[in-house]
CSV table of C-alpha atoms in Angstrom, one decimal:
chain,number,residue,atom,x,y,z
A,3,MET,CA,-13.0,-14.5,52.7
A,4,LEU,CA,-16.4,-15.8,52.0
A,5,ASP,CA,-17.5,-19.2,50.6
A,6,PHE,CA,-20.5,-20.3,48.5
A,7,LYS,CA,-21.4,-23.8,47.4
A,8,HIS,CA,-24.1,-25.2,45.1
A,9,SER,CA,-24.5,-28.9,44.3
A,10,SER,CA,-27.0,-31.0,42.3
A,11,ILE,CA,-27.3,-34.4,40.7
A,12,ILE,CA,-27.5,-34.4,36.9
A,13,ASN,CA,-29.0,-37.6,35.4
A,14,ALA,CA,-26.2,-38.1,32.9
A,15,PRO,CA,-22.7,-39.6,32.9
A,16,VAL,CA,-19.8,-37.3,34.0
A,17,GLU,CA,-18.5,-37.3,30.4
A,18,VAL,CA,-21.7,-35.8,29.1
A,19,VAL,CA,-21.8,-33.1,31.7
A,20,TRP,CA,-18.1,-32.3,31.2
A,21,ASN,CA,-18.5,-32.1,27.5
A,22,PHE,CA,-21.5,-29.7,27.9
A,23,HIS,CA,-19.2,-27.4,29.8
A,24,GLN,CA,-16.8,-27.4,26.9
A,25,ARG,CA,-19.3,-26.2,24.3
A,26,ALA,CA,-18.3,-22.9,22.6
A,27,ASP,CA,-21.7,-21.4,23.6
A,28,VAL,CA,-21.8,-22.7,27.2
A,29,VAL,CA,-21.0,-19.3,28.9
A,30,LYS,CA,-23.9,-17.6,27.1
A,31,LEU,CA,-26.2,-20.5,27.8
A,32,LEU,CA,-25.4,-20.3,31.6
A,33,ILE,CA,-26.0,-16.6,32.0
A,34,PRO,CA,-29.4,-16.1,33.6
A,35,PRO,CA,-31.7,-13.8,31.6
A,36,TRP,CA,-32.1,-11.4,34.5
A,37,GLN,CA,-28.3,-10.7,34.6
A,38,SER,CA,-26.8,-8.0,32.4
A,39,ILE,CA,-23.6,-9.8,31.4
A,40,GLN,CA,-22.0,-9.7,28.0
A,41,VAL,CA,-19.3,-12.2,26.9
A,42,ILE,CA,-16.5,-10.1,25.2
A,43,ARG,CA,-14.1,-12.9,24.4
A,44,ARG,CA,-13.2,-16.5,25.2
A,45,GLU,CA,-9.8,-17.8,24.2
A,46,GLY,CA,-7.6,-20.8,24.9
A,47,GLY,CA,-10.3,-23.5,24.9
A,48,PHE,CA,-10.9,-25.2,28.2
A,49,GLY,CA,-7.5,-26.0,29.6
A,50,ILE,CA,-5.1,-24.2,31.9
A,51,GLY,CA,-4.6,-20.6,30.7
A,52,ALA,CA,-7.9,-20.3,29.0
A,53,LYS,CA,-9.4,-16.9,29.5
A,54,THR,CA,-12.9,-15.4,29.4
A,55,GLU,CA,-13.7,-11.7,29.5
A,56,PHE,CA,-17.1,-10.4,30.5
A,57,ARG,CA,-18.7,-7.0,30.8
A,58,LEU,CA,-21.1,-6.7,33.7
A,59,PHE,CA,-23.7,-3.9,33.6
A,60,LEU,CA,-24.7,-2.5,37.0
A,61,GLY,CA,-27.2,0.3,36.1
A,62,PRO,CA,-25.2,2.9,34.2
A,63,LEU,CA,-21.9,1.4,35.2
A,64,SER,CA,-20.1,-1.3,33.3
A,65,ILE,CA,-17.3,-3.5,34.8
A,66,THR,CA,-14.9,-5.7,32.9
A,67,TRP,CA,-14.2,-9.1,34.5
A,68,VAL,CA,-11.4,-11.4,33.2
A,69,ALA,CA,-11.1,-14.9,34.5
A,70,SER,CA,-8.5,-17.6,33.7
A,71,HIS,CA,-8.5,-21.4,34.1
A,72,THR,CA,-5.7,-22.2,36.6
A,73,GLN,CA,-6.3,-25.9,37.1
A,74,CYS,CA,-8.0,-28.6,35.1
A,75,GLU,CA,-8.3,-32.4,35.5
A,76,GLU,CA,-10.4,-33.8,32.6
A,77,TYR,CA,-13.8,-35.2,33.8
A,78,HIS,CA,-13.1,-34.3,37.4
A,79,PHE,CA,-12.7,-30.5,37.9
A,80,PHE,CA,-11.5,-27.2,36.6
A,81,VAL,CA,-10.8,-23.9,38.5
A,82,GLU,CA,-11.2,-20.4,37.3
A,83,GLU,CA,-9.7,-17.4,39.1
A,84,GLN,CA,-10.3,-13.7,38.6
A,85,ILE,CA,-7.5,-11.9,36.9
A,86,SER,CA,-9.3,-8.5,37.1
A,87,GLY,CA,-12.8,-7.6,38.0
A,88,PRO,CA,-15.2,-6.6,40.7
A,89,PHE,CA,-13.9,-8.8,43.5
A,90,GLU,CA,-10.8,-8.5,45.6
A,91,TYR,CA,-10.5,-12.2,45.2
A,92,TRP,CA,-12.5,-14.8,43.2
A,93,ARG,CA,-11.9,-18.6,42.8
A,94,HIS,CA,-14.5,-20.9,41.3
A,95,HIS,CA,-14.0,-24.6,41.6
A,96,HIS,CA,-16.2,-26.7,39.3
A,97,LYS,CA,-16.4,-30.4,40.4
A,98,PHE,CA,-17.8,-33.3,38.4
A,99,GLU,CA,-18.2,-36.5,40.5
A,100,GLN,CA,-19.7,-39.8,39.4
A,101,GLU,CA,-22.5,-41.1,41.6
A,102,ASN,CA,-24.3,-44.3,40.5
A,103,GLY,CA,-24.1,-43.5,36.8
A,104,LYS,CA,-25.1,-39.9,37.4
A,105,THR,CA,-23.1,-36.7,37.9
A,106,ARG,CA,-22.8,-34.7,41.1
A,107,LEU,CA,-22.0,-31.2,39.8
A,108,THR,CA,-20.7,-28.9,42.5
A,109,ASP,CA,-19.7,-25.2,42.2
A,110,GLU,CA,-17.6,-23.9,45.1
A,111,ILE,CA,-16.6,-20.3,45.1
A,112,THR,CA,-14.3,-18.5,47.5
A,113,PHE,CA,-14.4,-14.7,47.2
A,114,SER,CA,-13.7,-11.4,48.9
A,115,LEU,CA,-15.1,-8.0,48.2
A,116,PRO,CA,-13.1,-4.8,47.9
A,117,GLY,CA,-13.0,-3.1,51.3
A,118,GLY,CA,-11.9,-6.1,53.3
A,119,ASP,CA,-13.6,-7.9,56.1
A,120,SER,CA,-16.1,-5.0,56.7
A,121,ALA,CA,-17.3,-5.2,53.1
A,122,ASP,CA,-17.6,-9.0,53.3
A,123,PHE,CA,-19.6,-8.7,56.5
A,124,ILE,CA,-21.9,-6.0,55.3
A,125,SER,CA,-22.5,-7.1,51.7
A,126,GLY,CA,-21.4,-10.8,51.6
A,127,TRP,CA,-25.0,-12.0,52.2
A,128,LEU,CA,-26.2,-10.1,49.1
A,129,VAL,CA,-23.5,-11.6,46.8
A,130,LYS,CA,-24.3,-15.1,48.2
A,131,SER,CA,-28.0,-14.5,47.5
A,132,GLN,CA,-27.3,-13.5,43.9
A,133,LEU,CA,-24.9,-16.5,43.5
A,134,ASP,CA,-27.6,-18.8,44.8
A,135,GLY,CA,-30.1,-17.7,42.1
A,136,MET,CA,-27.5,-17.8,39.4
A,137,PHE,CA,-26.3,-21.3,40.2
A,138,ARG,CA,-29.8,-22.7,40.5
A,139,TYR,CA,-30.4,-21.4,37.0
A,140,ARG,CA,-27.1,-22.8,35.7
A,141,HIS,CA,-27.8,-26.2,37.1
A,142,GLN,CA,-31.3,-26.2,35.7
A,143,VAL,CA,-29.9,-25.4,32.2
A,144,THR,CA,-27.3,-28.1,32.6
A,145,LYS,CA,-30.0,-30.7,33.5
A,146,ARG,CA,-32.1,-29.6,30.5
A,147,GLU,CA,-29.1,-29.9,28.1
A,148,CYS,CA,-27.6,-33.1,29.5
A,149,GLU,CA,-30.4,-35.3,30.7
């Protein structure tokens, strides 16, 4: 298993940042323009059991990715886990913590690539690098929309 973490301070109350993440268009807003990802469907709102289906385009290949919200505590955190998709395992924990009237937004991801420990060792750095760019973008968008 591999881990990734990105955290930043958003100059807005937790409620504002949380509500931004509940917007119907938030998934599309948070996809970086350099990534070929299409949102196919989003159902169930924001609570436990909510599902999002994506289509990832990797050159001529397309991969369907379905994630479900498995945990949620309003204004504190929510967790998405992959139901089906490109990873052997994927768990994304979104945390919202109040700090002096601002919000510390933290994304923690635990994942494993198909092919086991060898694949994680060989390609894990590449996935982490892509996640780093993606979450820098996502947090910039969140700041722009919330501050």
